[in-house]
CSV table of C-alpha atoms and ligand atoms in Angstrom, one decimal:
chain,number,residue,atom,x,y,z
A,1,MET,CA,-1.9,-58.1,-16.1
A,2,LYS,CA,-4.0,-55.8,-13.9
A,3,ARG,CA,-0.8,-54.5,-12.3
A,4,TYR,CA,0.8,-53.9,-15.7
A,5,ILE,CA,-2.2,-51.7,-16.8
A,6,PHE,CA,-2.0,-49.8,-13.5
A,7,VAL,CA,1.7,-49.0,-13.9
A,8,THR,CA,1.2,-47.9,-17.5
A,9,PHE,CA,-1.6,-45.7,-16.4
A,10,CYS,CA,0.6,-44.1,-13.7
A,11,ILE,CA,3.4,-43.5,-16.1
A,12,SER,CA,1.2,-41.9,-18.7
A,13,ILE,CA,-0.2,-39.5,-16.1
A,14,LEU,CA,3.3,-38.6,-15.0
A,15,VAL,CA,4.4,-37.9,-18.6
A,16,SER,CA,1.4,-35.7,-19.4
A,17,LEU,CA,2.0,-33.7,-16.2
A,18,LEU,CA,5.6,-33.2,-17.1
A,19,LEU,CA,4.6,-32.0,-20.6
A,20,VAL,CA,2.2,-29.5,-19.2
A,21,ALA,CA,4.9,-28.1,-16.8
A,22,CYS,CA,7.4,-27.8,-19.7
A,23,ASP,CA,4.9,-26.0,-21.8
A,24,ARG,CA,4.2,-23.5,-19.1
A,25,ASP,CA,7.9,-22.8,-18.7
A,26,LYS,CA,8.3,-22.4,-22.4
A,27,LYS,CA,5.5,-19.8,-22.5
A,28,LYS,CA,7.1,-17.9,-19.7
A,29,GLY,CA,10.4,-17.9,-21.7
A,30,GLY,CA,13.8,-16.3,-20.9
A,31,GLU,CA,14.8,-14.3,-17.9
A,32,ASN,CA,11.8,-11.9,-17.7
A,33,THR,CA,9.4,-14.6,-16.7
A,34,GLU,CA,6.4,-12.3,-16.5
A,35,VAL,CA,6.2,-10.6,-19.8
A,36,GLU,CA,3.2,-12.2,-21.5
A,37,ASP,CA,1.6,-11.0,-24.7
A,38,THR,CA,-2.0,-11.3,-23.4
A,39,PRO,CA,-3.2,-8.1,-21.8
A,40,LEU,CA,-4.8,-8.6,-18.4
A,41,GLU,CA,-8.3,-7.4,-17.6
A,42,ALA,CA,-8.5,-4.7,-15.0
A,43,PRO,CA,-10.6,-5.7,-12.0
A,44,ALA,CA,-13.6,-3.5,-11.0
A,45,PHE,CA,-12.5,-0.5,-9.0
A,46,ASP,CA,-14.8,2.6,-8.7
A,47,ALA,CA,-12.7,5.8,-8.9
A,48,ASP,CA,-15.6,7.9,-7.8
A,49,SER,CA,-15.9,5.8,-4.7
A,50,ALA,CA,-12.2,6.0,-4.0
A,51,PHE,CA,-12.3,9.8,-4.5
A,52,TYR,CA,-15.3,10.0,-2.1
A,53,PHE,CA,-13.2,8.1,0.6
A,54,VAL,CA,-10.4,10.6,0.1
A,55,LYS,CA,-12.7,13.6,0.5
A,56,ALA,CA,-14.5,12.1,3.5
A,57,GLN,CA,-11.1,12.2,5.3
A,58,THR,CA,-10.1,15.7,4.3
A,59,ASP,CA,-13.6,16.9,5.3
A,60,PHE,CA,-12.6,16.3,8.9
A,61,GLY,CA,-9.8,18.8,8.5
A,62,PRO,CA,-6.1,18.1,9.1
A,63,ARG,CA,-5.8,14.7,10.9
A,64,VAL,CA,-3.1,15.8,13.3
A,65,PRO,CA,-2.6,13.6,16.4
A,66,ASN,CA,-4.2,15.0,19.7
A,67,THR,CA,-6.9,16.9,17.7
A,68,GLU,CA,-10.6,16.3,17.5
A,69,ALA,CA,-10.4,15.8,13.7
A,70,HIS,CA,-7.9,13.0,14.2
A,71,ARG,CA,-10.1,11.3,16.7
A,72,GLN,CA,-13.2,11.6,14.5
A,73,CYS,CA,-11.4,10.3,11.4
A,74,ALA,CA,-10.1,7.3,13.4
A,75,ALA,CA,-13.7,6.4,14.3
A,76,TYR,CA,-14.8,6.9,10.7
A,77,LEU,CA,-12.0,4.7,9.3
A,78,LYS,CA,-12.6,2.0,11.9
A,79,SER,CA,-16.3,1.9,11.0
A,80,LYS,CA,-15.5,1.6,7.2
A,81,LEU,CA,-13.0,-1.2,7.8
A,82,ALA,CA,-15.6,-3.0,10.0
A,83,GLU,CA,-18.1,-2.6,7.2
A,84,PHE,CA,-15.9,-4.3,4.5
A,85,CYS,CA,-13.4,-6.6,6.4
A,86,ASP,CA,-13.9,-9.7,8.4
A,87,THR,CA,-12.2,-8.3,11.5
A,88,VAL,CA,-10.9,-4.9,12.6
A,89,ILE,CA,-8.4,-4.1,15.3
A,90,ALA,CA,-7.7,-0.6,16.6
A,91,GLN,CA,-4.2,-0.6,18.1
A,92,GLU,CA,-3.9,2.4,20.5
A,93,PHE,CA,-0.6,3.6,21.8
A,94,THR,CA,1.2,6.7,22.9
A,95,ALA,CA,4.0,7.9,20.6
A,96,THR,CA,6.7,10.3,21.6
A,97,ALA,CA,7.5,12.8,18.9
A,98,PHE,CA,11.0,14.2,18.1
A,99,ASP,CA,10.2,17.3,20.2
A,100,GLY,CA,9.0,15.2,23.2
A,101,THR,CA,5.3,15.7,22.6
A,102,LYS,CA,3.2,12.7,23.6
A,103,LEU,CA,0.8,11.8,20.8
A,104,GLN,CA,-2.4,9.7,21.3
A,105,SER,CA,-2.0,7.4,18.3
A,106,CYS,CA,-3.9,4.6,16.7
A,107,ASN,CA,-3.0,2.1,14.0
A,108,LEU,CA,-6.1,0.5,12.4
A,109,ILE,CA,-6.0,-3.0,10.9
A,110,GLY,CA,-8.8,-4.6,8.8
A,111,SER,CA,-8.4,-8.3,7.8
A,112,PHE,CA,-9.9,-10.6,5.2
A,113,ALA,CA,-9.8,-14.3,6.1
A,114,PRO,CA,-7.6,-13.7,9.2
A,115,GLU,CA,-7.2,-17.5,9.7
A,116,ASN,CA,-5.6,-18.0,6.2
A,117,PRO,CA,-1.8,-18.5,6.6
A,118,VAL,CA,-1.2,-17.4,3.1
A,119,ARG,CA,-1.6,-13.6,3.2
A,120,ILE,CA,-0.3,-10.2,2.1
A,121,VAL,CA,-0.4,-6.8,3.8
A,122,LEU,CA,-1.4,-3.4,2.3
A,123,ALA,CA,-0.7,-0.2,4.1
A,124,SER,CA,-0.9,3.6,4.0
A,125,HIS,CA,-0.6,6.3,6.7
A,126,TRP,CA,-3.8,8.1,7.7
A,127,ASP,CA,-2.5,11.0,9.8
A,128,SER,CA,-1.6,14.3,8.2
A,129,ARG,CA,1.3,16.6,8.8
A,130,PRO,CA,1.0,19.4,11.4
A,131,TRP,CA,3.1,21.8,9.4
A,132,ALA,CA,3.1,23.0,5.8
A,133,ASN,CA,6.8,23.6,6.2
A,134,ALA,CA,7.5,23.2,2.4
A,135,ASP,CA,5.0,25.9,1.5
A,136,PRO,CA,6.5,28.8,-0.5
A,137,ASP,CA,4.5,31.3,1.6
A,138,GLU,CA,6.3,31.6,5.0
A,139,GLY,CA,3.0,32.6,6.6
A,140,ASN,CA,1.7,29.1,5.9
A,141,GLN,CA,4.6,27.0,7.2
A,142,LYS,CA,3.2,26.5,10.7
A,143,LYS,CA,-0.2,25.6,9.5
A,144,ALA,CA,-1.5,22.0,9.3
A,145,ILE,CA,-2.1,20.5,5.9
A,146,ASP,CA,-5.2,18.7,4.6
A,147,GLY,CA,-2.9,15.9,3.3
A,148,ALA,CA,-5.3,14.9,0.5
A,149,ASN,CA,-2.4,13.3,-1.4
A,150,ASP,CA,0.0,12.8,1.5
A,151,GLY,CA,-2.1,10.3,3.6
A,152,ALA,CA,-5.7,10.4,2.5
A,153,SER,CA,-5.1,9.2,-1.1
A,154,GLY,CA,-3.5,5.9,-0.1
A,155,VAL,CA,-6.2,5.3,2.5
A,156,GLY,CA,-9.0,6.2,0.0
A,157,VAL,CA,-7.6,3.7,-2.6
A,158,LEU,CA,-7.3,1.0,0.1
A,159,LEU,CA,-10.9,1.6,1.3
A,160,GLU,CA,-12.2,1.2,-2.2
A,161,MET,CA,-10.1,-2.0,-2.6
A,162,ALA,CA,-11.6,-3.3,0.7
A,163,ARG,CA,-15.1,-2.6,-0.7
A,164,GLN,CA,-14.2,-4.6,-3.8
A,165,LEU,CA,-12.6,-7.4,-1.8
A,166,SER,CA,-15.8,-7.7,0.3
A,167,LEU,CA,-17.8,-8.1,-2.9
A,168,LYS,CA,-15.4,-10.7,-4.5
A,169,HIS,CA,-13.3,-12.5,-2.0
A,170,PRO,CA,-9.7,-13.2,-2.9
A,171,THR,CA,-8.1,-16.7,-2.5
A,172,ILE,CA,-5.4,-15.3,-0.1
A,173,GLY,CA,-5.8,-13.5,3.2
A,174,VAL,CA,-5.4,-9.8,3.1
A,175,ASP,CA,-4.6,-7.3,5.9
A,176,ILE,CA,-5.1,-3.6,5.4
A,177,VAL,CA,-3.1,-1.4,7.9
A,178,PHE,CA,-3.6,2.3,8.3
A,179,PHE,CA,-0.5,3.6,10.1
A,180,ASP,CA,-0.8,6.6,12.4
A,181,VAL,CA,1.9,9.2,13.1
A,182,GLU,CA,3.9,8.8,9.9
A,183,ASP,CA,4.1,12.5,9.2
A,184,TYR,CA,5.1,14.1,12.5
A,185,GLY,CA,8.8,14.0,11.6
A,186,SER,CA,11.6,16.4,11.5
A,187,ASP,CA,14.0,16.8,8.6
A,188,GLY,CA,17.4,15.1,9.3
A,189,GLN,CA,16.0,12.9,12.0
A,190,SER,CA,15.0,9.8,10.0
A,191,ASP,CA,13.5,7.8,12.9
A,192,SER,CA,11.2,10.7,13.8
A,193,TRP,CA,9.0,9.7,10.8
A,194,GLY,CA,6.9,6.5,10.7
A,195,LEU,CA,6.2,6.2,14.4
A,196,GLY,CA,3.0,4.2,13.8
A,197,SER,CA,4.8,1.7,11.6
A,198,GLN,CA,7.7,1.4,14.0
A,199,TYR,CA,5.2,0.6,16.7
A,200,TRP,CA,3.3,-2.0,14.6
A,201,SER,CA,6.5,-3.6,13.4
A,202,LYS,CA,7.6,-4.2,17.0
A,203,HIS,CA,4.0,-5.1,18.2
A,204,PRO,CA,2.1,-6.7,15.3
A,205,HIS,CA,-1.7,-6.8,15.8
A,206,ARG,CA,-1.4,-10.6,16.1
A,207,GLU,CA,1.3,-12.6,17.9
A,208,GLY,CA,3.7,-14.1,15.4
A,209,TYR,CA,2.1,-12.3,12.5
A,210,HIS,CA,3.7,-12.8,9.1
A,211,ALA,CA,2.8,-11.9,5.5
A,212,ALA,CA,4.4,-13.1,2.3
A,213,TYR,CA,4.9,-9.5,1.2
A,214,GLY,CA,3.5,-6.0,1.6
A,215,MET,CA,2.6,-3.0,-0.5
A,216,LEU,CA,2.6,0.6,0.9
A,217,LEU,CA,0.9,3.5,-0.8
A,218,ASP,CA,2.2,7.0,-0.3
A,219,MET,CA,1.0,10.0,-2.4
A,220,VAL,CA,-1.0,8.0,-5.0
A,221,GLY,CA,-3.5,10.8,-6.0
A,222,ALA,CA,-1.8,13.5,-8.0
A,223,PRO,CA,-2.6,14.1,-11.7
A,224,GLY,CA,0.1,12.6,-13.9
A,225,ALA,CA,1.8,10.8,-10.9
A,226,ARG,CA,4.7,8.6,-11.7
A,227,PHE,CA,5.9,5.7,-9.5
A,228,ARG,CA,9.4,4.5,-10.0
A,229,TYR,CA,11.6,1.9,-8.2
A,230,GLU,CA,12.1,3.4,-4.7
A,231,GLN,CA,15.4,2.0,-3.6
A,232,ILE,CA,14.6,0.6,-0.1
A,233,SER,CA,11.9,-1.4,-1.8
A,234,ALA,CA,14.5,-2.5,-4.4
A,235,THR,CA,16.8,-3.7,-1.7
A,236,TYR,CA,14.3,-5.6,0.5
A,237,ALA,CA,11.5,-6.6,-1.9
A,238,ARG,CA,12.9,-6.5,-5.5
A,239,SER,CA,10.8,-9.4,-6.8
A,240,THR,CA,7.5,-7.9,-5.5
A,241,LEU,CA,8.5,-4.6,-7.0
A,242,THR,CA,9.1,-6.0,-10.5
A,243,HIS,CA,6.0,-8.2,-10.2
A,244,VAL,CA,3.7,-5.3,-9.5
A,245,TRP,CA,5.3,-3.1,-12.2
A,246,ASN,CA,4.9,-5.9,-14.7
A,247,ILE,CA,1.2,-6.3,-13.9
A,248,ALA,CA,0.8,-2.5,-14.3
A,249,GLU,CA,2.5,-2.6,-17.7
A,250,ARG,CA,0.2,-5.4,-18.8
A,251,LEU,CA,-2.8,-3.4,-17.8
A,252,GLY,CA,-1.5,-0.5,-19.9
A,253,TYR,CA,-0.3,1.6,-17.0
A,254,GLY,CA,3.4,1.6,-17.9
A,255,GLY,CA,3.4,5.4,-18.1
A,256,THR,CA,2.4,5.6,-14.4
A,257,PHE,CA,4.4,2.6,-13.1
A,258,VAL,CA,7.7,3.4,-14.7
A,259,ALA,CA,10.4,0.7,-14.4
A,260,GLU,CA,13.2,3.1,-13.6
A,261,ALA,CA,15.3,3.6,-10.4
A,262,ALA,CA,14.3,6.5,-8.1
A,263,HIS,CA,15.7,7.5,-4.7
A,264,PRO,CA,15.5,5.7,-1.4
A,265,ILE,CA,12.8,7.0,1.0
A,266,THR,CA,12.7,6.3,4.7
A,267,ASP,CA,9.0,5.6,4.8
A,268,ASP,CA,6.8,3.2,6.8
A,269,HIS,CA,8.0,0.2,4.7
A,270,TYR,CA,11.5,0.7,6.0
A,271,TYR,CA,10.4,-0.5,9.5
A,272,VAL,CA,8.2,-3.2,8.1
A,273,ASN,CA,11.2,-4.6,6.2
A,274,THR,CA,13.8,-4.2,8.9
A,275,ILE,CA,11.9,-4.8,12.1
A,276,ALA,CA,8.9,-7.0,11.1
A,277,GLY,CA,10.9,-8.9,8.4
A,278,ILE,CA,8.1,-8.6,5.8
A,279,PRO,CA,9.3,-7.6,2.3
A,280,MET,CA,7.3,-4.5,1.6
A,281,ILE,CA,7.5,-2.1,-1.4
A,282,ASP,CA,6.6,1.6,-1.4
A,283,ILE,CA,4.5,2.9,-4.2
A,284,ILE,CA,5.4,6.5,-3.8
A,285,HIS,CA,5.3,9.5,-6.1
A,286,GLN,CA,8.7,11.1,-6.5
A,287,ASP,CA,9.5,14.1,-8.7
A,288,ASP,CA,13.0,15.2,-9.5
A,289,ASN,CA,11.8,18.6,-10.9
A,290,THR,CA,10.2,20.2,-7.8
A,291,GLY,CA,13.3,20.7,-5.6
A,292,THR,CA,11.9,18.6,-2.8
A,293,GLY,CA,12.0,15.2,-4.6
A,294,PHE,CA,8.3,14.9,-4.1
A,295,PRO,CA,5.2,16.3,-5.9
A,296,ALA,CA,4.7,20.1,-6.0
A,297,THR,CA,2.0,20.1,-3.3
A,298,TRP,CA,4.1,18.0,-0.8
A,299,HIS,CA,3.9,19.5,2.7
A,300,THR,CA,2.2,22.6,1.4
A,301,MET,CA,-1.3,24.1,1.8
A,302,ASN,CA,-2.0,23.0,-1.8
A,303,ASP,CA,-2.1,19.4,-0.8
A,304,ASN,CA,-5.9,19.5,-0.8
A,305,ILE,CA,-8.8,17.7,-2.5
A,306,ASP,CA,-8.6,20.1,-5.5
A,307,HIS,CA,-5.3,18.4,-6.5
A,308,ILE,CA,-6.5,14.8,-6.4
A,309,ASP,CA,-7.1,13.0,-9.7
A,310,LYS,CA,-9.5,10.0,-9.8
A,311,ASN,CA,-7.6,8.5,-12.8
A,312,THR,CA,-4.5,8.1,-10.7
A,313,LEU,CA,-6.4,6.6,-7.8
A,314,ALA,CA,-8.0,4.1,-10.3
A,315,ILE,CA,-4.7,3.1,-11.9
A,316,VAL,CA,-3.2,2.2,-8.5
A,317,GLY,CA,-6.3,0.5,-7.2
A,318,LYS,CA,-6.8,-1.6,-10.4
A,319,THR,CA,-3.2,-2.7,-10.5
A,320,LEU,CA,-3.1,-3.8,-6.8
A,321,LEU,CA,-6.4,-5.6,-7.1
A,322,CYS,CA,-5.1,-7.4,-10.2
A,323,VAL,CA,-2.0,-8.4,-8.2
A,324,ILE,CA,-4.2,-9.8,-5.4
A,325,TYR,CA,-6.7,-11.7,-7.6
A,326,ASN,CA,-3.8,-13.3,-9.4
A,327,GLU,CA,-2.3,-14.8,-6.3
A,328,LYS,CA,-3.1,-18.5,-5.5
B,1,AHN,C1,11.5,11.4,5.1
B,1,AHN,O1,11.5,12.5,4.6
B,1,AHN,C2,12.7,10.8,5.8
B,1,AHN,N1,10.5,10.7,5.0
B,1,AHN,C3,9.3,11.2,4.4
B,1,AHN,C4,8.3,10.2,4.2
B,1,AHN,C5,7.0,10.9,3.9
B,1,AHN,C6,6.6,12.1,4.4
B,1,AHN,N2,6.1,10.5,3.1
B,1,AHN,C7,5.1,11.3,3.1
B,1,AHN,N3,5.4,12.3,3.9
B,2,ZN,ZN1,4.3,13.8,4.4
């Protein structure tokens, strides 16, 4: 008799578990498993703080490798990561540029819960371009840029995210990687860009390092920025791409994260996908109306703090924090 009661008990538990599972599948419905009616609540993200982190970088001046501003900014970023993250690693190396110049370079990696095998990686480049070669004024084209949008904006958003993650720990492990020497490239020589990410992908900061997926930020600070489906991301990390864009849509940011195809860009994520084998998306501002494919200030002297919009920084930061806090 006791045995009969026990078996009945087990069967009823199994049946109720099955019912719960069916119900969840029904709620998800059809092919687009993520479109839910309930809007999400955006996590705390302080846009003023993010803006401040962007300005702190541009205040050093252009962060061109082999310069004092570059060295000072590396020390600043390392100290900020140490303040917010559980561990920080500075990965120093010498890169060889397309023109043979040896560049003293440094990738910086801040980690939350480094022992957790379930983790994701967030990245941005922290160096700035030595030449404003897309500037309409020829006299400017050999000058170095502030890179407020191209470089500092992504790092600023990630530092504010790190500050928020330190206040409210996520369930998963998170690595924040600031790649160096992304922007010392030459047009037409695709592997001359992303030297820091090429190095990290071949020599990750921990042996056997892996992450479930990654998100790269590039030029996430312009007013009215639009992020579309960059095509290398679509090839290597399609499900992450649609997942992030769905979360943005549910937060009400569908006008910024636009679910439309854009062009492929050989950015840092290309090497993380093809060499490190981590599916990584690129959240990058492309613009078909400027003639360069990028925002109007791209690789010009106008890429400075006056053209950074706190609202864009906030949309990106809140979306990514929402992605992270919804992981189990
Ligand atoms: C290429 O033009 C091949 N890569 C550009 C990636 C980039 C430069 N992102 C920001 N600056
Ligand atoms: Zn650039």
